[in-house]
XYZ file of C-alpha atoms in Angstrom:
69
model
C 186.744 78.303 102.882
C 188.127 79.804 99.657
C 191.484 78.029 99.969
C 193.694 76.002 97.682
C 195.783 72.905 98.292
C 197.808 70.711 95.969
C 197.351 66.899 96.015
C 199.585 64.365 94.292
C 198.968 60.790 93.211
C 201.760 58.267 93.607
C 200.953 55.835 90.774
C 202.828 52.572 90.624
C 202.521 50.998 87.148
C 204.057 48.153 85.183
C 205.097 47.851 81.567
C 205.165 51.591 80.956
C 201.467 52.016 81.534
C 200.109 55.556 81.843
C 200.465 57.227 85.250
C 197.708 59.702 84.407
C 194.785 59.985 86.857
C 191.501 61.894 86.748
C 190.436 63.879 89.830
C 186.958 64.161 91.307
C 185.322 65.727 94.353
C 182.088 64.600 96.045
C 181.394 68.130 97.264
C 179.939 70.718 94.754
C 181.721 73.493 96.615
C 185.146 71.916 96.046
C 186.793 71.917 92.571
C 189.727 69.707 91.556
C 191.556 70.453 88.347
C 193.411 67.922 86.160
C 196.632 68.555 88.087
C 195.164 67.757 91.486
C 194.849 71.342 92.629
C 191.878 71.528 95.051
C 190.055 74.813 95.454
C 187.192 75.388 97.845
C 184.505 77.977 97.192
C 183.669 80.437 99.892
C 180.342 78.639 100.362
C 181.873 75.242 100.855
C 181.302 73.546 104.192
C 181.946 70.212 105.910
C 184.293 67.865 104.096
C 185.085 66.497 100.657
C 186.293 63.199 99.483
C 188.726 63.655 96.603
C 189.207 60.584 94.401
C 192.066 59.969 91.975
C 191.201 57.394 89.347
C 193.745 55.673 87.111
C 193.120 56.361 83.410
C 194.937 53.164 82.475
C 192.851 51.022 84.854
C 189.725 52.804 86.196
C 189.217 50.117 88.807
C 192.323 51.542 90.659
C 191.456 54.531 92.799
C 192.725 56.349 95.797
C 190.947 58.863 98.083
C 191.668 61.705 100.401
C 189.293 63.442 102.738
C 189.583 67.180 103.188
C 187.946 69.030 106.072
C 186.820 72.506 105.120
C 187.244 75.121 107.826
């Protein structure tokens, strides 16, 4: 715990739509900033599902699961 990793979202869009995504973690001990940098707190345990959601179309999402060691 207490580590940082960088995630990226490969967004395929049409008609010059925004490629911007929002990031979210389902684990309170894992923080994701607006650039996709994931930081775990020293108290974080288990795993976290990180979700990237399209700002242009919020129904489009991608996830990654991170195991905390």
